[in-house]
Coordinates of C-alpha atoms in Angstrom, one line a residue:
M1 CA 107.3 141.3 40.7
C2 CA 106.0 137.8 40.2
D3 CA 106.1 138.2 36.4
K4 CA 109.8 139.2 36.5
R5 CA 110.6 136.0 38.5
R6 CA 108.6 133.6 36.4
G7 CA 110.8 130.7 35.3
K8 CA 113.7 131.7 37.6
K9 CA 115.2 130.0 40.5
L10 CA 114.3 131.3 44.0
T11 CA 116.4 130.3 47.0
T12 CA 115.3 130.7 50.6
I13 CA 117.6 130.4 53.7
E14 CA 116.1 126.9 54.2
G15 CA 117.3 126.1 50.6
L16 CA 120.9 126.6 51.4
H17 CA 121.1 123.4 53.5
D18 CA 124.1 123.7 55.8
D19 CA 125.8 126.2 53.4
P20 CA 129.4 127.3 54.3
M21 CA 128.2 130.9 54.3
Q22 CA 125.9 130.0 57.3
H23 CA 128.8 128.5 59.2
A24 CA 131.0 131.5 58.4
F25 CA 128.3 133.9 59.9
I26 CA 128.2 131.7 63.1
E27 CA 131.9 131.3 63.4
K28 CA 132.5 135.1 63.0
W29 CA 129.6 136.2 65.3
A30 CA 128.1 138.1 62.2
F31 CA 124.6 137.2 63.0
Q32 CA 122.2 139.8 64.6
C33 CA 118.6 139.1 65.2
R34 CA 116.9 136.2 63.4
Y35 CA 114.8 138.4 61.3
C36 CA 117.6 140.0 59.3
T37 CA 120.4 137.3 59.3
S38 CA 118.8 135.2 56.7
G39 CA 118.7 138.1 54.3
F40 CA 122.4 138.9 55.1
I41 CA 123.5 135.3 54.4
L42 CA 121.5 135.1 51.2
K43 CA 122.9 138.4 49.9
A44 CA 126.4 137.3 50.9
R45 CA 125.8 134.0 49.0
A46 CA 124.5 135.8 45.9
L47 CA 127.6 138.0 45.8
V48 CA 129.9 135.1 46.0
N49 CA 127.9 133.2 43.3
Q50 CA 128.1 136.5 41.2
Y51 CA 131.8 137.1 41.8
P52 CA 133.4 133.6 42.4
T53 CA 137.0 134.9 42.1
L54 CA 136.4 137.6 44.9
V55 CA 138.7 137.0 47.8
F56 CA 137.5 137.7 51.4
H57 CA 140.0 138.3 54.2
W58 CA 138.4 137.4 57.6

């Protein structure tokens, strides 16, 4: 797996630095345990980055 990622950007939850996605999870009580929430936030951020015109209805 390391060879596939060589030269690519890797973002951790700490790397989001006060991202709006983190605030949305808190505001909507979408967090669960501290273990899995960071993965959910990172995946949601990746989806928004991949599909920037996608509209979410909260």
